[in-house]
JSON list of C-alpha atoms in Angstrom, two decimals:
[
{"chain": "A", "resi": 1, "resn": "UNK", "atom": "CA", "xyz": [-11.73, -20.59, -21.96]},
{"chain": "A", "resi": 2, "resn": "UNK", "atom": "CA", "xyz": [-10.23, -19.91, -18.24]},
{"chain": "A", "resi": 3, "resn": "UNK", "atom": "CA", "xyz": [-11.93, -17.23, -15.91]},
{"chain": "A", "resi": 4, "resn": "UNK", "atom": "CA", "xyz": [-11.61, -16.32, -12.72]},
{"chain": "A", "resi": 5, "resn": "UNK", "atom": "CA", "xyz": [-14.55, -14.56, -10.72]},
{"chain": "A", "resi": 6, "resn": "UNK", "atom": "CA", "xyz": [-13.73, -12.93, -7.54]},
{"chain": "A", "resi": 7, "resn": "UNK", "atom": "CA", "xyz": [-16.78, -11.54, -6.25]},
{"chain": "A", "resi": 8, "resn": "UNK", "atom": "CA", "xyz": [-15.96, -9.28, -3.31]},
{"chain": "A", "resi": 9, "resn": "UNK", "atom": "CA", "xyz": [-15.03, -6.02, -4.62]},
{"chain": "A", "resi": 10, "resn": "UNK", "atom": "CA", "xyz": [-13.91, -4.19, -1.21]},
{"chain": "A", "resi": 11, "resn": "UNK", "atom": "CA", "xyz": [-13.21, -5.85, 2.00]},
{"chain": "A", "resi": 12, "resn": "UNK", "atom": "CA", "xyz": [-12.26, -4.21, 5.39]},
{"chain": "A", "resi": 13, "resn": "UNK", "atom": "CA", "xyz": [-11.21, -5.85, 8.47]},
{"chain": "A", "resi": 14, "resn": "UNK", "atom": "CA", "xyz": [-9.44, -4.77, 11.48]},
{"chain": "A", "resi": 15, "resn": "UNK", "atom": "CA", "xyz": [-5.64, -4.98, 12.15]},
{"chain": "A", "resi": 16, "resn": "UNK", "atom": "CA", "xyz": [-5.14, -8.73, 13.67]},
{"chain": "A", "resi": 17, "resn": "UNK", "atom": "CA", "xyz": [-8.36, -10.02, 12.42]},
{"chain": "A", "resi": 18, "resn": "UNK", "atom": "CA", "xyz": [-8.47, -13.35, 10.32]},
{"chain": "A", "resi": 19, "resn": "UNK", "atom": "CA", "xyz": [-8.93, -12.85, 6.97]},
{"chain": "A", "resi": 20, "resn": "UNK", "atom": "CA", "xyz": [-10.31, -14.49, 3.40]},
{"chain": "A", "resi": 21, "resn": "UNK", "atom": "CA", "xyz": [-10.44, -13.42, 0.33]},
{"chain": "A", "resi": 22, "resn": "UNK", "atom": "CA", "xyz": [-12.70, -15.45, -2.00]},
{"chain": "A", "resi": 23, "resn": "UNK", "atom": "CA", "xyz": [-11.84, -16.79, -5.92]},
{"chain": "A", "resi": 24, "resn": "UNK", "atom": "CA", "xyz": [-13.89, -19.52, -7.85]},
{"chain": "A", "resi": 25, "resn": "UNK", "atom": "CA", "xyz": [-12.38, -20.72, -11.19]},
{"chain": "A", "resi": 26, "resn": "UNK", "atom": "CA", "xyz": [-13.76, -21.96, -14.20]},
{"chain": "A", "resi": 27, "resn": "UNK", "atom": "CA", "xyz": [-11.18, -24.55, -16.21]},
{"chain": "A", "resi": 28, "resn": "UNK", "atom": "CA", "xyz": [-12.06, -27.60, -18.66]},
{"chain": "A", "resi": 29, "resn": "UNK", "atom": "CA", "xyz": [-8.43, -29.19, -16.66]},
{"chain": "A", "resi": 30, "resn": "UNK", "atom": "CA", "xyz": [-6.52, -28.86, -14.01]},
{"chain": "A", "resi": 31, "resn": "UNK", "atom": "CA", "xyz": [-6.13, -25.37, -13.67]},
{"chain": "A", "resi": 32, "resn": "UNK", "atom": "CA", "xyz": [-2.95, -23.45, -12.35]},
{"chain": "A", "resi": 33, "resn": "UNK", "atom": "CA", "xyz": [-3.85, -21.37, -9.67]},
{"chain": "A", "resi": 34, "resn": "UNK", "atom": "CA", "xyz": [-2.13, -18.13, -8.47]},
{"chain": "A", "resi": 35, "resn": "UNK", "atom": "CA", "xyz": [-2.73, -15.09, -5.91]},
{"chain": "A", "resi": 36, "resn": "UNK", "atom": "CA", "xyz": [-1.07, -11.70, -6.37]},
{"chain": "A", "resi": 37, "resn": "UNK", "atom": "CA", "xyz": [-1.20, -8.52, -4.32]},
{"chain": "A", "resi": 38, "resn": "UNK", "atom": "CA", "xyz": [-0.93, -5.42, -5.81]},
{"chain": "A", "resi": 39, "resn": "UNK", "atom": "CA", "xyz": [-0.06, -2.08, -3.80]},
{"chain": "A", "resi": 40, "resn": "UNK", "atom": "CA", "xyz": [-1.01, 1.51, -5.26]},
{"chain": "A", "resi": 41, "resn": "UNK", "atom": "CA", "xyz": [1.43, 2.26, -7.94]},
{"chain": "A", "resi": 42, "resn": "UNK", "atom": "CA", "xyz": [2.69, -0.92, -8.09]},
{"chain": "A", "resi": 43, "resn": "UNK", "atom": "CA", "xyz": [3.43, -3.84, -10.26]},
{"chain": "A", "resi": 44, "resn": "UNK", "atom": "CA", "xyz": [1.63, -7.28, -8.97]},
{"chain": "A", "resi": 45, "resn": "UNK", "atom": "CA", "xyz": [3.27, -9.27, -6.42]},
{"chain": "A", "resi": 46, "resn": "UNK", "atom": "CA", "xyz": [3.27, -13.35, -6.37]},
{"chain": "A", "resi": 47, "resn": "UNK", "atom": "CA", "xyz": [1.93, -14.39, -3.06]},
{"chain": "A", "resi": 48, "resn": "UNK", "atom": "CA", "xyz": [1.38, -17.64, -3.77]},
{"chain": "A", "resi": 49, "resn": "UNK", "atom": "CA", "xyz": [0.72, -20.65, -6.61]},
{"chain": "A", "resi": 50, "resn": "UNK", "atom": "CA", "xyz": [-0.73, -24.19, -7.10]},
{"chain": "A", "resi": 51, "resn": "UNK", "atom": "CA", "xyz": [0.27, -26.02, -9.93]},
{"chain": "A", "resi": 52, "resn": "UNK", "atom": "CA", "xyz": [-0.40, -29.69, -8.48]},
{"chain": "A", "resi": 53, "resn": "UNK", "atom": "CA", "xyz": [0.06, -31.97, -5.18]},
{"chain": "A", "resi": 54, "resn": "UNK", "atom": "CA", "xyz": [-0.98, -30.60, -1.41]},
{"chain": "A", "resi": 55, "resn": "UNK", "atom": "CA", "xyz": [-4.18, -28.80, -1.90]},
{"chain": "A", "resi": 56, "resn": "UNK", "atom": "CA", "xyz": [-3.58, -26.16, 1.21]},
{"chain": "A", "resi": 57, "resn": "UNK", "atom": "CA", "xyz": [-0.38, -23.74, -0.06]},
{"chain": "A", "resi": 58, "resn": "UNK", "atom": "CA", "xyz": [1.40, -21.61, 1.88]},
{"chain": "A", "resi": 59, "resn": "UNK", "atom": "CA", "xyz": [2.73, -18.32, 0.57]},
{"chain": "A", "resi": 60, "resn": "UNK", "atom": "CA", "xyz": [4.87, -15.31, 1.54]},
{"chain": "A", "resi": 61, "resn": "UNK", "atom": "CA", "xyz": [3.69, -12.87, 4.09]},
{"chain": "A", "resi": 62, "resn": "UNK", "atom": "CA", "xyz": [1.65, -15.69, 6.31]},
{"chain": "A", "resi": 63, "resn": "UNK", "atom": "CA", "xyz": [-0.75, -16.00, 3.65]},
{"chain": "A", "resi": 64, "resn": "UNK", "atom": "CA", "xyz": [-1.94, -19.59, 2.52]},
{"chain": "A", "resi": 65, "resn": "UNK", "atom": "CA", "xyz": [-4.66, -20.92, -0.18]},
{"chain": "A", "resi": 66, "resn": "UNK", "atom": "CA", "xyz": [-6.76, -23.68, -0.30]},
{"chain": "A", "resi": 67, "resn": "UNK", "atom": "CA", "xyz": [-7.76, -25.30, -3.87]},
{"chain": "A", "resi": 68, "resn": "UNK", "atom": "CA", "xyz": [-10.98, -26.88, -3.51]},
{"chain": "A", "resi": 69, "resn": "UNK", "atom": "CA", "xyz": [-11.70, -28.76, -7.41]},
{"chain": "A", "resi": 70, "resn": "UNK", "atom": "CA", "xyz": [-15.44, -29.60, -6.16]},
{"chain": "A", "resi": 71, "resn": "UNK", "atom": "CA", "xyz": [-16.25, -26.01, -5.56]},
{"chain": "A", "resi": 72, "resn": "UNK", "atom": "CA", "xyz": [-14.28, -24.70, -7.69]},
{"chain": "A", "resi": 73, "resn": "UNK", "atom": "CA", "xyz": [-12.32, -22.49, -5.53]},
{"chain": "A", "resi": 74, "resn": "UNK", "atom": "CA", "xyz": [-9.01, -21.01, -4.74]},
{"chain": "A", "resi": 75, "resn": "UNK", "atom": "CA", "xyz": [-9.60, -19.14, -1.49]},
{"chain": "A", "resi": 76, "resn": "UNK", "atom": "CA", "xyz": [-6.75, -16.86, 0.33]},
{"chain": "A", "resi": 77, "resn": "UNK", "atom": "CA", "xyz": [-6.59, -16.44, 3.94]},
{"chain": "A", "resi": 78, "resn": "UNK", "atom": "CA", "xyz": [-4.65, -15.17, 6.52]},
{"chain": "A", "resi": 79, "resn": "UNK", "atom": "CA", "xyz": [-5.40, -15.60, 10.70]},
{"chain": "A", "resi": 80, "resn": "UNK", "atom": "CA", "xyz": [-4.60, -12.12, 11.48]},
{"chain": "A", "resi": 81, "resn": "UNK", "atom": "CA", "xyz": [-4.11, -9.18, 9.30]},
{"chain": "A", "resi": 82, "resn": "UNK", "atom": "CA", "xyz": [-1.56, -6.26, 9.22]},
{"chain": "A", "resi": 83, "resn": "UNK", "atom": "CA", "xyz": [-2.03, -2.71, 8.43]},
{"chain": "A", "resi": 84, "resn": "UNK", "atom": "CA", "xyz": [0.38, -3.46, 5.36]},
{"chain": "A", "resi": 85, "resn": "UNK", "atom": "CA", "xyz": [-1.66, -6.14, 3.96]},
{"chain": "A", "resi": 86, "resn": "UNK", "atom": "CA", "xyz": [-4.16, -3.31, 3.13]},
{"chain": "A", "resi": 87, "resn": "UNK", "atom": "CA", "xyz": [-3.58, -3.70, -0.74]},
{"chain": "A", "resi": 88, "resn": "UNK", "atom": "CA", "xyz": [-5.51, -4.86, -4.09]},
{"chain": "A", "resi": 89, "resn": "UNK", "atom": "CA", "xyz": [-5.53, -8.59, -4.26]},
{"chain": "A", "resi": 90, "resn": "UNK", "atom": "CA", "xyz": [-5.88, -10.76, -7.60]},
{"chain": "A", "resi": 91, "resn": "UNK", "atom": "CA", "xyz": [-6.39, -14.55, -8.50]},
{"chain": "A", "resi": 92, "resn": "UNK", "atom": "CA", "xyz": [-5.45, -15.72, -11.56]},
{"chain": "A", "resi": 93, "resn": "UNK", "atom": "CA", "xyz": [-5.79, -19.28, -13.23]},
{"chain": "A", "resi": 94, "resn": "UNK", "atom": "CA", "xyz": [-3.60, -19.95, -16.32]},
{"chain": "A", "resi": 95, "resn": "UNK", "atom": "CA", "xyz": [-4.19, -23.25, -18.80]},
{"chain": "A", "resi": 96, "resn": "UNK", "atom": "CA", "xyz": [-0.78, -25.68, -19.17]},
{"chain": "A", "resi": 97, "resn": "UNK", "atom": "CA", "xyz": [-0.98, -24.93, -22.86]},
{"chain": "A", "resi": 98, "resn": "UNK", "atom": "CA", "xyz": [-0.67, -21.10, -22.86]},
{"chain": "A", "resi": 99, "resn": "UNK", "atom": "CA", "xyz": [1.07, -18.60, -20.91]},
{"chain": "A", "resi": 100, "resn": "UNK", "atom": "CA", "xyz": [-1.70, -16.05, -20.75]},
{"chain": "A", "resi": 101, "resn": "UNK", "atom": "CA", "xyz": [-3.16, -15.88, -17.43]},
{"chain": "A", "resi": 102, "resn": "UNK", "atom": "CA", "xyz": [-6.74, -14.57, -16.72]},
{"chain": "A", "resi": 103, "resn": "UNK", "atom": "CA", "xyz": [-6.83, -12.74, -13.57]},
{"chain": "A", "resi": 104, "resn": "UNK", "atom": "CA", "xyz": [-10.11, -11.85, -11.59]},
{"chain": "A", "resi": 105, "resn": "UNK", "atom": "CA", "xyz": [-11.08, -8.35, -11.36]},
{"chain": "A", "resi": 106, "resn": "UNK", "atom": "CA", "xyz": [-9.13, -8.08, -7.85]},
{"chain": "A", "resi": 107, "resn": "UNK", "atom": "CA", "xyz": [-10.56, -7.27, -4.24]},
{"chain": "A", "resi": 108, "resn": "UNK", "atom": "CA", "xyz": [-10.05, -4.03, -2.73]},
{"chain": "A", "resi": 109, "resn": "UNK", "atom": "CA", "xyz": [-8.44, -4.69, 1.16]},
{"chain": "A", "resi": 110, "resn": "UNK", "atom": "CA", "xyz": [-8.82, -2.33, 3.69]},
{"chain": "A", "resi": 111, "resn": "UNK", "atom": "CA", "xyz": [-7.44, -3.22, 7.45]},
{"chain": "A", "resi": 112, "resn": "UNK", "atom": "CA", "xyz": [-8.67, -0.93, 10.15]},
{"chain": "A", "resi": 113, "resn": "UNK", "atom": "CA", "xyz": [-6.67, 0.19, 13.08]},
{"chain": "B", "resi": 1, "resn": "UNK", "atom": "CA", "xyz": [18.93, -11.14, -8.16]},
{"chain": "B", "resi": 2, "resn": "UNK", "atom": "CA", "xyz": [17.62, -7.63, -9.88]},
{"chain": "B", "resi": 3, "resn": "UNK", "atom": "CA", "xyz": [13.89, -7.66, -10.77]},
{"chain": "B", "resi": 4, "resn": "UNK", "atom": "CA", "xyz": [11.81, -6.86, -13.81]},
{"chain": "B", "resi": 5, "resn": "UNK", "atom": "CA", "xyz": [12.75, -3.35, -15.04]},
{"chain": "B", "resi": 6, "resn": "UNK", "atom": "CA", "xyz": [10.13, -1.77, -16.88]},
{"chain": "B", "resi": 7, "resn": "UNK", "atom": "CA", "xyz": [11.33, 1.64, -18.85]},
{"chain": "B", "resi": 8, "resn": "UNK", "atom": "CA", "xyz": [9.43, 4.97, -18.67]},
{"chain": "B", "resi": 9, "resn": "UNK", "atom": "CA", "xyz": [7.67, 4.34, -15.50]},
{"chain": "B", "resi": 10, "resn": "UNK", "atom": "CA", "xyz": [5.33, 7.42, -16.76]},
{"chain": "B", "resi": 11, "resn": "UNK", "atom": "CA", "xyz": [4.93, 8.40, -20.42]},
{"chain": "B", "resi": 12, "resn": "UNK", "atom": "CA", "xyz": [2.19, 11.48, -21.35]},
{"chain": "B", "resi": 13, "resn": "UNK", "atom": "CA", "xyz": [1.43, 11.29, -25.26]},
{"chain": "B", "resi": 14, "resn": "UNK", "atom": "CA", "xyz": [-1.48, 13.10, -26.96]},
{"chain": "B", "resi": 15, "resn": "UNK", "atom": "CA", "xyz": [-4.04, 11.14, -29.39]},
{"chain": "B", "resi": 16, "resn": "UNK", "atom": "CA", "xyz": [-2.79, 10.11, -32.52]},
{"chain": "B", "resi": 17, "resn": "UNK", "atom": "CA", "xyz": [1.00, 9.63, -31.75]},
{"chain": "B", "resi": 18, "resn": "UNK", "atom": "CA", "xyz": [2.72, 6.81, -31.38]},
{"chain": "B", "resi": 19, "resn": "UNK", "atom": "CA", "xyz": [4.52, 4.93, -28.23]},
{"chain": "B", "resi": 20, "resn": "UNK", "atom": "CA", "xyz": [7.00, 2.47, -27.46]},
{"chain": "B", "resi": 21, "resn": "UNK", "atom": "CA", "xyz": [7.45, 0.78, -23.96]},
{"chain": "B", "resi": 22, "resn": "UNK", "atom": "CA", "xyz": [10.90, -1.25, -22.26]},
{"chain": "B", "resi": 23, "resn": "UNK", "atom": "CA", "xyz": [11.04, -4.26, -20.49]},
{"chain": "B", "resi": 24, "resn": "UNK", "atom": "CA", "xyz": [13.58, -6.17, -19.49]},
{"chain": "B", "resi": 25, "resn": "UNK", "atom": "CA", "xyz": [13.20, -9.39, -17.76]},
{"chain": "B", "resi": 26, "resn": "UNK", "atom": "CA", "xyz": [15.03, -11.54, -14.99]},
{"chain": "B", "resi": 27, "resn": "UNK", "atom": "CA", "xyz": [18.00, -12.43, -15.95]},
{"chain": "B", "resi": 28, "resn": "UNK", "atom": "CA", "xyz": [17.70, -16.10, -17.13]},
{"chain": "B", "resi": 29, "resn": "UNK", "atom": "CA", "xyz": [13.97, -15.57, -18.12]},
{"chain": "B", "resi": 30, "resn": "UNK", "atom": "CA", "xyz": [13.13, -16.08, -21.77]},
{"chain": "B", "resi": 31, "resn": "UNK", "atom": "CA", "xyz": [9.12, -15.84, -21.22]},
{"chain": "B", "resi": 32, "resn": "UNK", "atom": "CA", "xyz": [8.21, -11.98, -20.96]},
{"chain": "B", "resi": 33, "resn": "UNK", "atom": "CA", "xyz": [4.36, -11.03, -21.29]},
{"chain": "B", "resi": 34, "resn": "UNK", "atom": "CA", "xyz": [2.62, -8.16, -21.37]},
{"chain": "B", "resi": 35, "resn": "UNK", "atom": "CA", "xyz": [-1.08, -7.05, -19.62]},
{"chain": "B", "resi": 36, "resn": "UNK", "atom": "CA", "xyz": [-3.09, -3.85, -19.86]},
{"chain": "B", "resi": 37, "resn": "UNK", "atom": "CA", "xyz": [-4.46, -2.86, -16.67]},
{"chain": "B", "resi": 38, "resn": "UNK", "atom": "CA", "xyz": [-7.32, 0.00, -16.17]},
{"chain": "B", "resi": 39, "resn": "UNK", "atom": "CA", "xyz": [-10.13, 0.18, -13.77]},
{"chain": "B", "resi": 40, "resn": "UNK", "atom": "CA", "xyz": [-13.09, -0.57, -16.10]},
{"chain": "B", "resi": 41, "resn": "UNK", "atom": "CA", "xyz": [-11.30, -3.95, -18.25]},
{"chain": "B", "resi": 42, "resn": "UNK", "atom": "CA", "xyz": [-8.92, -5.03, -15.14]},
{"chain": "B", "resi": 43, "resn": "UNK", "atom": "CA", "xyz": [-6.03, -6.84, -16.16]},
{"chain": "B", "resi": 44, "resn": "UNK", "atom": "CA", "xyz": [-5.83, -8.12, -19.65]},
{"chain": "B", "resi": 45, "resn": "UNK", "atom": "CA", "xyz": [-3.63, -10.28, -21.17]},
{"chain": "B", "resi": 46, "resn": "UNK", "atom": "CA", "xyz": [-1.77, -8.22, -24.68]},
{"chain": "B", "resi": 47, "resn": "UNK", "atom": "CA", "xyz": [0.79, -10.78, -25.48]},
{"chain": "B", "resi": 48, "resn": "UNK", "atom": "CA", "xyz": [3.57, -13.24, -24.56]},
{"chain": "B", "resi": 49, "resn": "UNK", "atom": "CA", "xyz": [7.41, -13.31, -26.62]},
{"chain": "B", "resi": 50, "resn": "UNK", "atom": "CA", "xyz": [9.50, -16.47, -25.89]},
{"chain": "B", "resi": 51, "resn": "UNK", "atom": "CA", "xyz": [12.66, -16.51, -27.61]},
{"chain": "B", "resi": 52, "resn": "UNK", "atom": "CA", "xyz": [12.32, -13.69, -30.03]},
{"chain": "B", "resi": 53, "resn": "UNK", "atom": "CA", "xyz": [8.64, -14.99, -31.18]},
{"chain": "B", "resi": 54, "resn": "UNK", "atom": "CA", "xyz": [5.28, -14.35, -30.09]},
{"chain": "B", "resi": 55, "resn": "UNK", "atom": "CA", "xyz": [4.28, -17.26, -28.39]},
{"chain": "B", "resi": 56, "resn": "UNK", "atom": "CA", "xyz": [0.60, -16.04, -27.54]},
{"chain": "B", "resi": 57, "resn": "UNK", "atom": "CA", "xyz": [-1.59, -13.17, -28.13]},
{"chain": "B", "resi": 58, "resn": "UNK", "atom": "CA", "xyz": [-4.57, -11.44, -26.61]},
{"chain": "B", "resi": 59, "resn": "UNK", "atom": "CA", "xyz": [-7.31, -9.96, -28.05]},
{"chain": "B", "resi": 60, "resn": "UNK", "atom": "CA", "xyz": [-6.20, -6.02, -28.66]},
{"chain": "B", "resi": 61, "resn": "UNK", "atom": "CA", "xyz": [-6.18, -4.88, -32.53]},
{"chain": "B", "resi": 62, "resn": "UNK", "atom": "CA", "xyz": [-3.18, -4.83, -34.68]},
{"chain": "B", "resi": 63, "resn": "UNK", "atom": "CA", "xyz": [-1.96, -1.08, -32.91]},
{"chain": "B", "resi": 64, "resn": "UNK", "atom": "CA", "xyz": [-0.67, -3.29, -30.36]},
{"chain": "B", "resi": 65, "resn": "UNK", "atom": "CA", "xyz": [2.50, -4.72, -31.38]},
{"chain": "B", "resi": 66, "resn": "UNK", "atom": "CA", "xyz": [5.84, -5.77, -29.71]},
{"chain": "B", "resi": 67, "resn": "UNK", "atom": "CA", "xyz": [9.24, -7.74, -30.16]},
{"chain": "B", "resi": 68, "resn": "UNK", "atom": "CA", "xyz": [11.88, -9.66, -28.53]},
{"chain": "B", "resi": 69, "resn": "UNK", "atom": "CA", "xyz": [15.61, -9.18, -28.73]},
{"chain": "B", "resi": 70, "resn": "UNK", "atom": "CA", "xyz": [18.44, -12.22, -28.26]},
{"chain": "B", "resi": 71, "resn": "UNK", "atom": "CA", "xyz": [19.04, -11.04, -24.85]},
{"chain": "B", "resi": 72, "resn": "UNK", "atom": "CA", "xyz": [15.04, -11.38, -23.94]},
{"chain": "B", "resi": 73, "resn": "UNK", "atom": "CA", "xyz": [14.75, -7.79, -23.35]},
{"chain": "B", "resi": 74, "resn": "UNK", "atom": "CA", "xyz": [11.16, -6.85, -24.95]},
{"chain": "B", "resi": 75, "resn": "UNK", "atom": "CA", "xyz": [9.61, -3.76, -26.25]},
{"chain": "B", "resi": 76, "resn": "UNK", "atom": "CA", "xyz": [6.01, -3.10, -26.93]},
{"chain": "B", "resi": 77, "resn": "UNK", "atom": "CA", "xyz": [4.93, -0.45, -29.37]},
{"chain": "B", "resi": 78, "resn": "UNK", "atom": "CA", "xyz": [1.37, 1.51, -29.52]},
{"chain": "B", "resi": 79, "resn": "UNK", "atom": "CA", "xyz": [0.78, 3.01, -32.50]},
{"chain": "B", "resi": 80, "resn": "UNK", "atom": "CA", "xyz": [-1.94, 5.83, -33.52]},
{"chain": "B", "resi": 81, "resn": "UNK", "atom": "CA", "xyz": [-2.65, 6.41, -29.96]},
{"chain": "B", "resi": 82, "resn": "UNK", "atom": "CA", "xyz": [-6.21, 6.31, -28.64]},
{"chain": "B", "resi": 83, "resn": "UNK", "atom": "CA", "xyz": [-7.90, 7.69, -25.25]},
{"chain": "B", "resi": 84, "resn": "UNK", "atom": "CA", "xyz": [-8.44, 4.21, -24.39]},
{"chain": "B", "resi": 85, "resn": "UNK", "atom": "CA", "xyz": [-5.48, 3.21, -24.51]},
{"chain": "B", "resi": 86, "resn": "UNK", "atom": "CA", "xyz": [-4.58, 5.04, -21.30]},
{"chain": "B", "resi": 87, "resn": "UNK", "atom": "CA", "xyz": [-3.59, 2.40, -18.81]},
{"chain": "B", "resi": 88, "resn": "UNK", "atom": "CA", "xyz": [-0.93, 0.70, -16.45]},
{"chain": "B", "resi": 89, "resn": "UNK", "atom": "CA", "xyz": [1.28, -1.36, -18.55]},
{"chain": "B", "resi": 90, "resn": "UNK", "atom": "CA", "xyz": [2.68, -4.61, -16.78]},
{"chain": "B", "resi": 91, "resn": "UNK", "atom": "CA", "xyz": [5.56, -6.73, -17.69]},
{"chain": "B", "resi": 92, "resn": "UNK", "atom": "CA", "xyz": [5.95, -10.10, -16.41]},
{"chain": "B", "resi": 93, "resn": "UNK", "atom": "CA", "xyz": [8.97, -12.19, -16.97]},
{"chain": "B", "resi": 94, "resn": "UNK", "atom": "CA", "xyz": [9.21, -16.58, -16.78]},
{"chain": "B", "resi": 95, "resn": "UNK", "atom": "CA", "xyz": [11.52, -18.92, -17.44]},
{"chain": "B", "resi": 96, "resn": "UNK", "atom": "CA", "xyz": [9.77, -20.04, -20.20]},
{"chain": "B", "resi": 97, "resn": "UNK", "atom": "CA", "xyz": [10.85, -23.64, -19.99]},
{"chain": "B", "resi": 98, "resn": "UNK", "atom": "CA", "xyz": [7.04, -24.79, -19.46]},
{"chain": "B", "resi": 99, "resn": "UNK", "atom": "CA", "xyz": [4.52, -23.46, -21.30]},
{"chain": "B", "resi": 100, "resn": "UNK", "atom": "CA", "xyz": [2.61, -22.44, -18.06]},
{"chain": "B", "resi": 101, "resn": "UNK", "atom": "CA", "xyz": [5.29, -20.88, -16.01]},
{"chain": "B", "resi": 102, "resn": "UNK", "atom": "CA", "xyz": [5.50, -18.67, -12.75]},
{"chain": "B", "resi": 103, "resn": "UNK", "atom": "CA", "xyz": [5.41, -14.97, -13.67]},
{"chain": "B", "resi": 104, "resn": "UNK", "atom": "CA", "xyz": [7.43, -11.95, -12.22]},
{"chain": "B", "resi": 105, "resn": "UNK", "atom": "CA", "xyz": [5.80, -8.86, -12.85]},
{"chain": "B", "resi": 106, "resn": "UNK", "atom": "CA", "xyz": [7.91, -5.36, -13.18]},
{"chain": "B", "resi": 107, "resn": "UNK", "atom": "CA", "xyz": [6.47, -1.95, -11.67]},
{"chain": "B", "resi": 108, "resn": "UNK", "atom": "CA", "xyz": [4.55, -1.27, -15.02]},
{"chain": "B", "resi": 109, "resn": "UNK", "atom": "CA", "xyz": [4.64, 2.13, -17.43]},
{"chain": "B", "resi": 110, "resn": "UNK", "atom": "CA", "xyz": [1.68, 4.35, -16.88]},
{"chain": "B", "resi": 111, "resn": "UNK", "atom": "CA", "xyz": [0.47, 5.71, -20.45]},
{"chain": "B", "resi": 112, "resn": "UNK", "atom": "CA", "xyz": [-1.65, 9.01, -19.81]},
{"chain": "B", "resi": 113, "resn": "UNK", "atom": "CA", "xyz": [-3.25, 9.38, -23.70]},
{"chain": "B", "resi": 114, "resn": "UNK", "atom": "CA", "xyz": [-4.57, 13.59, -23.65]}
]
């Protein structure tokens, strides 16, 4: 079964510092990859998705995620943060032959002034 | 285009009673799931409706139930209400073409269970 482990709980930074957020994945396949920020009160927002092709996606908001099959990884970055980007972030990997997705337990982002 | 509409944004029940949650998806989405979200479990997967049938299905007991109608709108229903079961309640709609599809989520219902 699909899982996603993402294993910083809280992260802060300061506004215009680079940023990323870590996610490793554990699929028998090719796994479908996907980052989502949530803000407080909020439903989950799609920041970005890999589904095949060009390992290094780009995503809304200047974010961008690199899949990495050897390590298992989906990691989300940014090069410089805003104050709005302070929000919960989630990965989630979903198998071709279902539609349920298992999202990590989210990270926590906090940008200082 | 309009979002996903989810319908009470807010809902207060007391233990025992019964619930029933709206969702209505993209327009030209058939694929609408539905995830439980609370601090201790994170997000979990309940179930997924595709054209009036339940294509998937977490693991949450038989309280959790829900349906499709022909115009993909989706309702989920809680029955005998527990503490537990107090929780953001997400709706996410897809085309549905694929059977791995891009999902939309809606603002969610939060269930308070006193």
């Amino acid at each position: 079964a699909q899982s996603v482990t993402q294993p910083d709980i809280h992260i802060t930074v300061s506004e215009g510092a680079s940023l990323e957020l870590r996610c490793n994945y554990s699929y028998g396949a090719t796994p479908y990859l996907f980052w989502y920020v949530q803000s407080p009160g909020q439903g989950l927002q799609l920041l970005l998705k890999y589904f095949s092709g060009d390992t290094l996606v780009q995503g809304i908001k200047g974010f961008e995620a690199e899949f990495k099959r050897s390590q298992s990884s989906f990691n989300l970055r940014k090069p410089s943060v805003h104050w709005s980007d302070a929000a919960e972030y989630f990965c989630a990997v979903g198998g071709y032959n279902n539609n349920d997705m298992r999202f990590g337990a989210g990270t926590r982002l906090t940008v200082k002034p | 285009k309009a979002g996903v509409t989810q319908t009470p944004r807010y809902l207060i029940k007391t233990r025992g009673q019964q619930v029933t949650l709206s969702c209505s998806p993209i327009s030209g989405h058939r694929s609408v799931s539905w995830y439980q979200q609370t601090p201790g479990q994170g997000l979990q997967f309940l179930f997924e409706y595709f054209s009036e049938t339940q294509r998937n299905k977490g693991n949450f007991p038989g309280r959790f139930s829900g349906r499709q109608f022909s115009n993909s709108r989706s309702e989920m229903n809680v029955s005998t209400l527990e503490l537990g079961d107090s929780a953001l309640y997400l709706c996410a709609s897809s085309l549905g073409g694929q059977r791995i599809d891009t999902q939309y989520f809606g603002p969610g219902t939060r269930l308070t269970v006193l």
